[in-house]
Short mmCIF file of N, CA, C and O and ligand atoms in Angstrom, two decimals:
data_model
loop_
_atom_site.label_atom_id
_atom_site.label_comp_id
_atom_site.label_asym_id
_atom_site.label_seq_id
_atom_site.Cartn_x
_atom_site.Cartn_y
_atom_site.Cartn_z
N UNK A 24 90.37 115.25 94.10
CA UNK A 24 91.20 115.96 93.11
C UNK A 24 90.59 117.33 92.78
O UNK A 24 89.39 117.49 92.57
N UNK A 25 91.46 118.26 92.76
CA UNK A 25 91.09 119.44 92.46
C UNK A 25 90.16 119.56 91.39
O UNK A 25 90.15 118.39 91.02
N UNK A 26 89.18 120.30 90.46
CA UNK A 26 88.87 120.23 89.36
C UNK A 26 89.38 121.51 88.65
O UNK A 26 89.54 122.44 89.44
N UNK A 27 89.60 121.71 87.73
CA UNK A 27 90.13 122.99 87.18
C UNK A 27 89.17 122.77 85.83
O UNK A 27 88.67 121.82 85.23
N UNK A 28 89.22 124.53 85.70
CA UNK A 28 87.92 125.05 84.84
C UNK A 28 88.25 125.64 83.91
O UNK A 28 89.05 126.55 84.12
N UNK A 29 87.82 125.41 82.62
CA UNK A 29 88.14 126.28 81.62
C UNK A 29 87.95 127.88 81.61
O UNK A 29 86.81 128.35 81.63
N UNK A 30 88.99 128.61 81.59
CA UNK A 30 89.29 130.06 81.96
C UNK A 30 87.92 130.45 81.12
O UNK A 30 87.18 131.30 81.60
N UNK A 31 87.64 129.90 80.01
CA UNK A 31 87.01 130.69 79.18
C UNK A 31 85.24 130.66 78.96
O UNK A 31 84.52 131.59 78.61
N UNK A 32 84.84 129.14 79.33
CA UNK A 32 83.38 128.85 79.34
C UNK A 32 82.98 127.97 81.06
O UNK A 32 81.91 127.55 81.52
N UNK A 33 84.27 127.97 81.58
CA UNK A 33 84.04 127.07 83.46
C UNK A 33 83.39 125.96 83.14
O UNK A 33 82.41 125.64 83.81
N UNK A 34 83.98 124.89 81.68
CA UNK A 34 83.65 123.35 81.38
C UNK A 34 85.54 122.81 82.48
O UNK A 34 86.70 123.18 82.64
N UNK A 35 84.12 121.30 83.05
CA UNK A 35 85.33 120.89 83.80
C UNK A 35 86.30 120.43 82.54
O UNK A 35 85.69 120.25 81.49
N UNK A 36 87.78 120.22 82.50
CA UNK A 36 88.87 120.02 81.38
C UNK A 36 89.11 118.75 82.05
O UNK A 36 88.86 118.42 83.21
N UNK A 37 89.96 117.73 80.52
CA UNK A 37 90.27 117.02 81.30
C UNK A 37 92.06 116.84 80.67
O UNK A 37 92.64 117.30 79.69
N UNK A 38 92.45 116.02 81.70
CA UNK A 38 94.16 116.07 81.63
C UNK A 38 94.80 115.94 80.26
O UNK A 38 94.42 114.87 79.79
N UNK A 39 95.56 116.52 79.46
CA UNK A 39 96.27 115.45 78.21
C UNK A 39 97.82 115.60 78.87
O UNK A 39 98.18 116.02 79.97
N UNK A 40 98.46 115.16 77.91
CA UNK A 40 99.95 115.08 78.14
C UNK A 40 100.49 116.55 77.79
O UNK A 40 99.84 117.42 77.22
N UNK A 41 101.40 116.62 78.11
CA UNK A 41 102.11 118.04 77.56
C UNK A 41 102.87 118.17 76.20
O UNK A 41 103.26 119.17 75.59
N UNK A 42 102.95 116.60 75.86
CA UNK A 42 103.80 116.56 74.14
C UNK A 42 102.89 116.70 73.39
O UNK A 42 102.98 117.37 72.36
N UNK A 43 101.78 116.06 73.80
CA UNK A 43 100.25 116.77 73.20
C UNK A 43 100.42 117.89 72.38
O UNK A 43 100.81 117.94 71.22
N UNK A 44 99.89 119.31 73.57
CA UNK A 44 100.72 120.50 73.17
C UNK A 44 101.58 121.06 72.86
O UNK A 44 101.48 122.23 72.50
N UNK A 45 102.79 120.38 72.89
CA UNK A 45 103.64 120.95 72.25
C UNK A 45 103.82 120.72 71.00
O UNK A 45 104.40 121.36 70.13
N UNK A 46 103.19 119.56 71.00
CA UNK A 46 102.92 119.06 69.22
C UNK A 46 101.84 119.75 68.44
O UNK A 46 101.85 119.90 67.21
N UNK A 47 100.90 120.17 69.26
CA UNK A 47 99.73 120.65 68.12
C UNK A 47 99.89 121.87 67.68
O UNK A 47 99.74 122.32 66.55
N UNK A 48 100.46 122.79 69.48
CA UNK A 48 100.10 124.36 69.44
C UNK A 48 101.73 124.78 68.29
O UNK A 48 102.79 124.18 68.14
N UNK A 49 101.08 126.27 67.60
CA UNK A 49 102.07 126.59 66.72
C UNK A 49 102.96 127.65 67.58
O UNK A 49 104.14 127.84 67.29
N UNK A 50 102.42 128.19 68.45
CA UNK A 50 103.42 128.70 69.43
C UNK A 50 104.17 127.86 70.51
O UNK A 50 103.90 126.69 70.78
N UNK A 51 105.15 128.63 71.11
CA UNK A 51 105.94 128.39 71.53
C UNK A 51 105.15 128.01 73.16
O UNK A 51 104.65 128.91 73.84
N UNK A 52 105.14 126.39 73.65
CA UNK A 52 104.36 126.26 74.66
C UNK A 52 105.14 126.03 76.26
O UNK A 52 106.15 125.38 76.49
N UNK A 53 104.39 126.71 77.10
CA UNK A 53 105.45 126.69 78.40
C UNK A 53 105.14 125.76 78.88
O UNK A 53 104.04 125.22 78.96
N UNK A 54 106.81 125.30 79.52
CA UNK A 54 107.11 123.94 79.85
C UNK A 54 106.97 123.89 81.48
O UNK A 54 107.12 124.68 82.41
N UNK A 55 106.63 122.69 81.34
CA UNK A 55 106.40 122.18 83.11
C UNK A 55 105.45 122.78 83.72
O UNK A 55 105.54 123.07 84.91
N UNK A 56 104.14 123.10 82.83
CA UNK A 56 103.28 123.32 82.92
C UNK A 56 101.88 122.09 82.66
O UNK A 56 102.07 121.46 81.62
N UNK A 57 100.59 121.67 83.39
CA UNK A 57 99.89 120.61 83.60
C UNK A 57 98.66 121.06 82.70
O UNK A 57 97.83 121.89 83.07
N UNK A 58 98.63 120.44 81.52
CA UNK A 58 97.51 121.19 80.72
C UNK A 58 96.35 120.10 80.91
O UNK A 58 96.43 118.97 81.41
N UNK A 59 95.02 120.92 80.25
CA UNK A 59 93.58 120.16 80.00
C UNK A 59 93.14 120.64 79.00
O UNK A 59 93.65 121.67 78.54
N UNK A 60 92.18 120.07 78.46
CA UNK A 60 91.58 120.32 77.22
C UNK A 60 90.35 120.45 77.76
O UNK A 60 89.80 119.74 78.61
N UNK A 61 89.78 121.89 76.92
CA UNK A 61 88.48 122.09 77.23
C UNK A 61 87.10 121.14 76.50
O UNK A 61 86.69 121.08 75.34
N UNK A 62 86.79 120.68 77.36
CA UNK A 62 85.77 119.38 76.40
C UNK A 62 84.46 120.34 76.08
O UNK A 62 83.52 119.66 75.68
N UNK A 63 84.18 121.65 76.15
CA UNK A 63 83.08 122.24 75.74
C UNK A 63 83.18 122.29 74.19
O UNK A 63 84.10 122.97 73.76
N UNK A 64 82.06 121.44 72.94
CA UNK A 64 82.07 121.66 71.93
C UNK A 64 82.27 123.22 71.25
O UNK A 64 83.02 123.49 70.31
N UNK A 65 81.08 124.44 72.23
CA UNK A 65 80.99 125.18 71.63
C UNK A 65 82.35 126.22 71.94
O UNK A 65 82.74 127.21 71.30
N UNK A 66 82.81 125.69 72.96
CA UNK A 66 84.27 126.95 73.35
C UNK A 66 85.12 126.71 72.20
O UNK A 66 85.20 125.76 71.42
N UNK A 67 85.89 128.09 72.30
CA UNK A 67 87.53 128.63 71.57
C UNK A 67 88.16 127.69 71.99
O UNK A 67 88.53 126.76 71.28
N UNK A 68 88.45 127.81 73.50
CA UNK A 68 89.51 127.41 74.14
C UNK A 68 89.96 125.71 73.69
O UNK A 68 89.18 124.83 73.30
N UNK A 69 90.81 125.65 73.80
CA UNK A 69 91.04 124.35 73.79
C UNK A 69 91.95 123.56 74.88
O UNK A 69 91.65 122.52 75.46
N UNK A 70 93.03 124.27 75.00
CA UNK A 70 94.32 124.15 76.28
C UNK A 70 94.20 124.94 77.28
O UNK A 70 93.80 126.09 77.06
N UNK A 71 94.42 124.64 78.25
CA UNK A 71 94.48 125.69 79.31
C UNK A 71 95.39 124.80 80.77
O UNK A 71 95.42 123.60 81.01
N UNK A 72 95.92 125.75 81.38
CA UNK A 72 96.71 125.21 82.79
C UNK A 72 95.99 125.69 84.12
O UNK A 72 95.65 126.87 84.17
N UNK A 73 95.79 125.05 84.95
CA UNK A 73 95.11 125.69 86.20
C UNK A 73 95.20 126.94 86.63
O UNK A 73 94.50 127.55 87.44
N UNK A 74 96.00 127.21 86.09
CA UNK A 74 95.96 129.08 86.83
C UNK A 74 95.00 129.82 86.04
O UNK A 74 94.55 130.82 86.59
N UNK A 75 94.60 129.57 84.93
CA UNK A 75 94.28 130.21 83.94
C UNK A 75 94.48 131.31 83.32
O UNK A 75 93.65 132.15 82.95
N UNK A 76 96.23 131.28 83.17
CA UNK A 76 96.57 132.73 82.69
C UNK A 76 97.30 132.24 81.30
O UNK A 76 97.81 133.00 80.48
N UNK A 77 97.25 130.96 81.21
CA UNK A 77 97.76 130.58 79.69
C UNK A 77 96.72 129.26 79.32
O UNK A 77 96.41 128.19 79.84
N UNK A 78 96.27 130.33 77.62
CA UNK A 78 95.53 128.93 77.21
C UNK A 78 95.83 128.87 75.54
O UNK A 78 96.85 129.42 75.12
N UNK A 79 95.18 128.40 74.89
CA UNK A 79 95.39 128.05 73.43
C UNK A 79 94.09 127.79 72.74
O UNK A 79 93.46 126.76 72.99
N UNK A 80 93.75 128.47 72.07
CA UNK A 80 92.23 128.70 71.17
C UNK A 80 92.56 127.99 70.03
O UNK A 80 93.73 127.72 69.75
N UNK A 81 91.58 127.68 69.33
CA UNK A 81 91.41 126.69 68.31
C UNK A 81 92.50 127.27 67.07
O UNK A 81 93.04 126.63 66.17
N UNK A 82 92.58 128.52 67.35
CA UNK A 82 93.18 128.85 66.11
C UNK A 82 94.87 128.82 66.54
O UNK A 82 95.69 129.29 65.76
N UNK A 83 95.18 128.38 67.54
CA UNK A 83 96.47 128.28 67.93
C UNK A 83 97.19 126.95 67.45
O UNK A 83 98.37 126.66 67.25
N UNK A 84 95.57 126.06 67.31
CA UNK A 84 96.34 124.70 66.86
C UNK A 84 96.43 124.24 65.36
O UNK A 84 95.54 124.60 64.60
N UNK A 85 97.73 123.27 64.76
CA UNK A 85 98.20 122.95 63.68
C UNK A 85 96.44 122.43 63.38
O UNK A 85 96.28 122.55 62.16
N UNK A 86 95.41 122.04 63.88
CA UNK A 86 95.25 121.18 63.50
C UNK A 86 93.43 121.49 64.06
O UNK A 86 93.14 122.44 64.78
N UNK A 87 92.52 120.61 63.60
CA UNK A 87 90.93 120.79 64.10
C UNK A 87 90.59 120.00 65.01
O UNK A 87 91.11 118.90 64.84
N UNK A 88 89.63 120.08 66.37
CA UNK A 88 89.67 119.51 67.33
C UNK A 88 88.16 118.66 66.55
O UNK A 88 87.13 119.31 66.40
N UNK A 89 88.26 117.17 66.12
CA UNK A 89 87.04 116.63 65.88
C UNK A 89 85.51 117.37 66.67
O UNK A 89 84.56 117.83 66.03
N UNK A 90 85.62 117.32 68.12
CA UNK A 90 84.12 117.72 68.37
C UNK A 90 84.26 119.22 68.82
O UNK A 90 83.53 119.43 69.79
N UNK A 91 84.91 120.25 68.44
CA UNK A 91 84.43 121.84 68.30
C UNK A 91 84.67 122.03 66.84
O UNK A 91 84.93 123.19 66.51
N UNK A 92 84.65 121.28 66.03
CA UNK A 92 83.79 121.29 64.61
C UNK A 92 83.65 120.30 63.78
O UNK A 92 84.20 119.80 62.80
N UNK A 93 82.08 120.07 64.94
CA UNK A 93 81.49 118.87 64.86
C UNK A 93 81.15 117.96 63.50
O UNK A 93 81.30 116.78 63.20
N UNK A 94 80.59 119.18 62.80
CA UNK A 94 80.15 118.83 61.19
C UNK A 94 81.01 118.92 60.26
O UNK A 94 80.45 119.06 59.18
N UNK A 95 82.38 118.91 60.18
CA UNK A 95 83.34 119.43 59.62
C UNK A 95 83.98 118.03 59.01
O UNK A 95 84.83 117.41 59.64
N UNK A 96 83.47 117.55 57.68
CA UNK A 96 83.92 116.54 56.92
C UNK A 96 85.66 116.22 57.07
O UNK A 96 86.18 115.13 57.30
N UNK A 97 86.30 117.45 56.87
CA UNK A 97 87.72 116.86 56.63
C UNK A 97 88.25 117.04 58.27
O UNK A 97 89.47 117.13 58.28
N UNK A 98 87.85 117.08 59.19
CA UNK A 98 88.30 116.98 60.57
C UNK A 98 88.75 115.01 60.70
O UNK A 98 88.02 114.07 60.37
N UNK A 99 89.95 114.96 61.20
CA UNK A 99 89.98 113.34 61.75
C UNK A 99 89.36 112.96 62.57
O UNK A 99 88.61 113.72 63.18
N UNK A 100 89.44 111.90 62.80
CA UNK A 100 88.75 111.23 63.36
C UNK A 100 89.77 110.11 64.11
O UNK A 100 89.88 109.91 65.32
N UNK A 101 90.17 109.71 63.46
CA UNK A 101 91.20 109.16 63.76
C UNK A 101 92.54 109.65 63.31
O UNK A 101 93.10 109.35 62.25
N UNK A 102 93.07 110.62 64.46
CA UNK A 102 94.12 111.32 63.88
C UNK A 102 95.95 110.48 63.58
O UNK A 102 96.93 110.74 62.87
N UNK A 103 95.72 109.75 64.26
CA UNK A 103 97.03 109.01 63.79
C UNK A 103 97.00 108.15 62.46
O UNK A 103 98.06 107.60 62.14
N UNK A 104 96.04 108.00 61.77
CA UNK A 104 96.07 107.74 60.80
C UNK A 104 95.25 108.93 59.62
O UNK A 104 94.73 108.45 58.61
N UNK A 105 95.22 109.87 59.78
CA UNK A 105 94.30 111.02 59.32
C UNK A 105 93.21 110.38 58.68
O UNK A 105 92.89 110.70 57.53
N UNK A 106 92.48 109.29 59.45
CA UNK A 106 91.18 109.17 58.81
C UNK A 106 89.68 110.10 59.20
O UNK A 106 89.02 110.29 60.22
N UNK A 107 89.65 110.32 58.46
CA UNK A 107 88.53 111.59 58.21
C UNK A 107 86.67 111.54 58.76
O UNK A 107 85.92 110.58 58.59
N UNK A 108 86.33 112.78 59.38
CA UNK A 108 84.97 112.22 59.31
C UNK A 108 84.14 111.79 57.85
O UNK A 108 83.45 110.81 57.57
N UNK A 109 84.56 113.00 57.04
CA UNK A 109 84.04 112.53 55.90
C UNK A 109 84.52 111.03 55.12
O UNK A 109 83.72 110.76 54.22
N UNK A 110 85.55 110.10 55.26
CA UNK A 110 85.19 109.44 54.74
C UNK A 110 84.45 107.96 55.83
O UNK A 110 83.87 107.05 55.26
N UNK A 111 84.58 107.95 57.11
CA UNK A 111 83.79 107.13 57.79
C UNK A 111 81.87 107.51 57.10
O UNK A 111 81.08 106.59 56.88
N UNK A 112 81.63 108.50 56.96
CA UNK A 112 80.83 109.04 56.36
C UNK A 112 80.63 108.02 54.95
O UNK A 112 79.59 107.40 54.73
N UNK A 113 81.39 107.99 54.40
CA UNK A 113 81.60 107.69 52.58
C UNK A 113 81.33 106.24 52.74
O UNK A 113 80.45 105.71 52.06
N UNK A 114 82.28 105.31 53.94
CA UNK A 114 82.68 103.79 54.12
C UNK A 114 81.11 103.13 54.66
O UNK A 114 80.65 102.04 54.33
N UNK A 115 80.41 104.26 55.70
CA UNK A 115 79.24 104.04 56.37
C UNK A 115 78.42 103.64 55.02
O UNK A 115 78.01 102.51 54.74
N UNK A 116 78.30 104.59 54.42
CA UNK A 116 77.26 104.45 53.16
C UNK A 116 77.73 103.78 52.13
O UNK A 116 77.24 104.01 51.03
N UNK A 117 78.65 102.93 52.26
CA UNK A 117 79.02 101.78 51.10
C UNK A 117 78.59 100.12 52.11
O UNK A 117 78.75 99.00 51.63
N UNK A 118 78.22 100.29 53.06
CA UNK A 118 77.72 99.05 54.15
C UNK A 118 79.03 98.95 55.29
O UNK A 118 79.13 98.13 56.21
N UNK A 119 79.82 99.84 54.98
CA UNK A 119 81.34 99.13 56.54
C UNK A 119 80.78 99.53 57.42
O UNK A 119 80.65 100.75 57.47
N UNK A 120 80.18 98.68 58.52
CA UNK A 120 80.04 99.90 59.96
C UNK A 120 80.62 99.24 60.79
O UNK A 120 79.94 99.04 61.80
N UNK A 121 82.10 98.60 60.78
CA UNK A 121 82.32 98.47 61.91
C UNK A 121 83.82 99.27 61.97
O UNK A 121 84.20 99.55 60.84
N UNK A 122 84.67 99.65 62.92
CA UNK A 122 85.94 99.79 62.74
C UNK A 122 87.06 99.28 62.00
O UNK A 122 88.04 99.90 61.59
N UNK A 123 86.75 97.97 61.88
CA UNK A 123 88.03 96.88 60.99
C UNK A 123 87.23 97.38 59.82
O UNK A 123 88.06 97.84 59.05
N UNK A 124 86.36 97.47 59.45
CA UNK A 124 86.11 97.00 58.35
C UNK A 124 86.18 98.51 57.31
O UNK A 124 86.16 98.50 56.08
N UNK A 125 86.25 99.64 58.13
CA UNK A 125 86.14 101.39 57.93
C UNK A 125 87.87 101.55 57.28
O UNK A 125 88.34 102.19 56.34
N UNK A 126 88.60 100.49 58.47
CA UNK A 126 89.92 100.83 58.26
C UNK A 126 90.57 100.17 57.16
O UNK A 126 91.51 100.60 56.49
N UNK A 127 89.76 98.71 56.98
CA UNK A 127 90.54 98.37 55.74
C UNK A 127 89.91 98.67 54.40
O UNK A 127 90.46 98.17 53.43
N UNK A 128 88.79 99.43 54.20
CA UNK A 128 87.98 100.00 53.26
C UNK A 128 88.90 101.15 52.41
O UNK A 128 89.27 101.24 51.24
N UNK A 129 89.10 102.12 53.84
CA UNK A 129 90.04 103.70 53.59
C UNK A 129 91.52 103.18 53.63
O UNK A 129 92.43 104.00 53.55
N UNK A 130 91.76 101.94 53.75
CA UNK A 130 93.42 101.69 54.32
C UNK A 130 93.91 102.39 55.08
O UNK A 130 95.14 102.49 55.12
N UNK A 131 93.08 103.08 55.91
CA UNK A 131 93.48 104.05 57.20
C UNK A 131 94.01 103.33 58.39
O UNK A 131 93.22 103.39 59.33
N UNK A 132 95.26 102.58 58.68
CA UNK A 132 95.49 101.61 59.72
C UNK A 132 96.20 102.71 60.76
O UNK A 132 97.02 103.59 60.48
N UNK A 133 95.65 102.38 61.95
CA UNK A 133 96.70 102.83 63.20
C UNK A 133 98.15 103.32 63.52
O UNK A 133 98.99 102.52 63.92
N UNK A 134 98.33 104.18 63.40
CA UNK A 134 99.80 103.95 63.45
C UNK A 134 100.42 104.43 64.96
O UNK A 134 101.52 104.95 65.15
N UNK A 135 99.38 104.10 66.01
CA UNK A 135 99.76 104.60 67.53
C UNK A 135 100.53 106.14 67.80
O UNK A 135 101.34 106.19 68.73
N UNK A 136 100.36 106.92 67.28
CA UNK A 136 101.00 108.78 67.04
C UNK A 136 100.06 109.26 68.11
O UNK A 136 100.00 110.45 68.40
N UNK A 137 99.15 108.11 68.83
CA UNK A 137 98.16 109.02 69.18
C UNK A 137 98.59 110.42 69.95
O UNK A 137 98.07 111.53 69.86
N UNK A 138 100.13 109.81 71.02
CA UNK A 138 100.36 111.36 71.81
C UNK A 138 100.69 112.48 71.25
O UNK A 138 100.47 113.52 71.88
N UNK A 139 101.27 112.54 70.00
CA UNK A 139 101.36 113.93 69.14
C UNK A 139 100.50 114.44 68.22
O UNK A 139 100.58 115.49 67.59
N UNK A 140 99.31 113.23 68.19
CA UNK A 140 98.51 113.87 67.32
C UNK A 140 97.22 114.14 67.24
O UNK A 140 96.62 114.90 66.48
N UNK A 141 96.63 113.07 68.55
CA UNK A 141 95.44 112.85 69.19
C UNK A 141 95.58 114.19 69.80
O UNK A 141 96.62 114.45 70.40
N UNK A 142 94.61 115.07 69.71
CA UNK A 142 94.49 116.48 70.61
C UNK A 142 93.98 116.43 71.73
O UNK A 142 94.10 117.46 72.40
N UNK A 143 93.34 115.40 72.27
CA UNK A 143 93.27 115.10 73.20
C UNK A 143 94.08 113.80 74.05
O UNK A 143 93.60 113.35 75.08
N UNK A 144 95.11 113.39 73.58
CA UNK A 144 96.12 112.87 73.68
C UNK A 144 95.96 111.12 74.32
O UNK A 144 96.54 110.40 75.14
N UNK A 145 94.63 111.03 73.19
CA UNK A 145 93.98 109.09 73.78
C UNK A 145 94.00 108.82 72.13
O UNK A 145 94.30 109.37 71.07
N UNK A 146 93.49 107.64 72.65
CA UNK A 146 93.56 107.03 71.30
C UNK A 146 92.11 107.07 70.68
O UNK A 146 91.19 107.32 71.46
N UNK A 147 91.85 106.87 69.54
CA UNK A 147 90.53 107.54 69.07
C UNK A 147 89.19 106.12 68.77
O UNK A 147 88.14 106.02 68.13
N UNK A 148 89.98 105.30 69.60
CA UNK A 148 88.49 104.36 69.42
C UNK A 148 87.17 104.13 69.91
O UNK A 148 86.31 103.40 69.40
N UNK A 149 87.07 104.94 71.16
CA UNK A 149 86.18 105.31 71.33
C UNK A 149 85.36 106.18 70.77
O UNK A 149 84.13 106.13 70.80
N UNK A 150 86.17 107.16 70.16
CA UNK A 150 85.27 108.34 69.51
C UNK A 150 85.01 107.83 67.83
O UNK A 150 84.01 108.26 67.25
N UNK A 151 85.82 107.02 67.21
CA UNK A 151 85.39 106.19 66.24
C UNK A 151 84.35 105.24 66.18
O UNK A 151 83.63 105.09 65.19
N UNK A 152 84.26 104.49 67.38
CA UNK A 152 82.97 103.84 67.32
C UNK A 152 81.74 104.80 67.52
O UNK A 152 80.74 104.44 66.89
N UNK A 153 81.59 105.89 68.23
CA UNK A 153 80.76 106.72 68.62
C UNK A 153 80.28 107.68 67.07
O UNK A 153 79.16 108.16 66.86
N UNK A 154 81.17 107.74 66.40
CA UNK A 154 81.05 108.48 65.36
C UNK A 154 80.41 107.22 63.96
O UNK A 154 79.53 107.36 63.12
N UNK A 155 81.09 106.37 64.18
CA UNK A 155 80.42 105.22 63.11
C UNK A 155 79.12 105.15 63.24
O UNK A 155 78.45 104.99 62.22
N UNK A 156 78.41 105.25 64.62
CA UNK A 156 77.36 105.24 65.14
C UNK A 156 75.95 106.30 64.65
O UNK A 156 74.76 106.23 64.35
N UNK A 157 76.78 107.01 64.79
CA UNK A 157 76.16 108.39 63.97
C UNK A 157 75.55 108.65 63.09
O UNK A 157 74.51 109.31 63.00
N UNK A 158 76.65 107.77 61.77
CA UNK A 158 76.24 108.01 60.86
C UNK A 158 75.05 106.59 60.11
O UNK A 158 74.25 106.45 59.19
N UNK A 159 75.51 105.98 60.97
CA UNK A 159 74.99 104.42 60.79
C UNK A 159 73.79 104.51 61.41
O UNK A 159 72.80 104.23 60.73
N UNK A 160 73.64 104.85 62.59
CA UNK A 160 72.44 104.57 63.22
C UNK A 160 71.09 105.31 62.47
O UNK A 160 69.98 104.80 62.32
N UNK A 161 71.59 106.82 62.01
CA UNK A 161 70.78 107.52 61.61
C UNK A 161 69.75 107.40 60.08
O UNK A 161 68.69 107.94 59.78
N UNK A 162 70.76 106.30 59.24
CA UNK A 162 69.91 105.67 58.27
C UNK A 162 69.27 104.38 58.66
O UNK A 162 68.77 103.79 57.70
N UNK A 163 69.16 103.77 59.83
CA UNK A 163 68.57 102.85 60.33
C UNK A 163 67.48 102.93 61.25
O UNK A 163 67.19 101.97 61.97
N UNK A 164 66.75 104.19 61.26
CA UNK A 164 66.14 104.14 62.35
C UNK A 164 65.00 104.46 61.62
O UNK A 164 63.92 104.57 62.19
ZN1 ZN B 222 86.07 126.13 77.31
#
């Protein structure tokens, strides 16, 4: 498979859907076009199409990409339910560290939106456990 490169920092991208983008970006996004998301924390970029003559910078989107601002309390985390880093943060330090137990703490339940709202257009349990981890592991060690 081809790899295609972020126009802006040459991080390999990886695929999302296109309702993705059309859901996040506030401009007007061209259609029938194959987007990726730039997985470099520290890049602008966020969208981009293989040619690299159209992309979408952070400030194009409705919305904050959890890991290009990393430390950023009110960023989701789990965006289909807008649960927050800061309060996995809050739930960590009351004893919840697991997922069930984060979600029924915040009443933050799933509501599967992930393709319009997940910016990277998956579902966020992986990056929820990874992030529970974080904050959990780091008062345990
Ligand atoms: Zn980039």
């Amino acid at each position: 498979m081809e790899e295609i490169l972020c126009p802006d920092c040459g991080t390999k991208g990886k695929k999302v859907n296109i309702v993705t983008v059309k859901s996040l970006v506030e401009k007007k996004v061209k259609d029938n076009a194959s987007y990726q998301i730039c997985l470099n924390s520290d890049c602008e970029t966020v969208y981009f199409i293989s040619s690299g003559t159209i992309f979408y910078s952070r400030e194009d989107l409705k919305i904050a990409v959890w890991y290009k601002d990393s430390e950023d309390d009110k960023v989701p985390i789990c965006y289909c339910s807008n649960l927050t880093r800061g309060e996995i943060k809050e739930a960590v330090d009351k004893g919840y560290t697991t997922a069930a137990e984060i979600r029924k703490y915040t009443g933050k339940s799933i509501t599967g939106n992930c393709l319009t709202e997940n910016p990277a257009s998956q579902c966020c349990h992986q990056t929820l456990t990874k992030e529970i981890a974080r904050y959990y592991n780091k008062d345990n060690i």
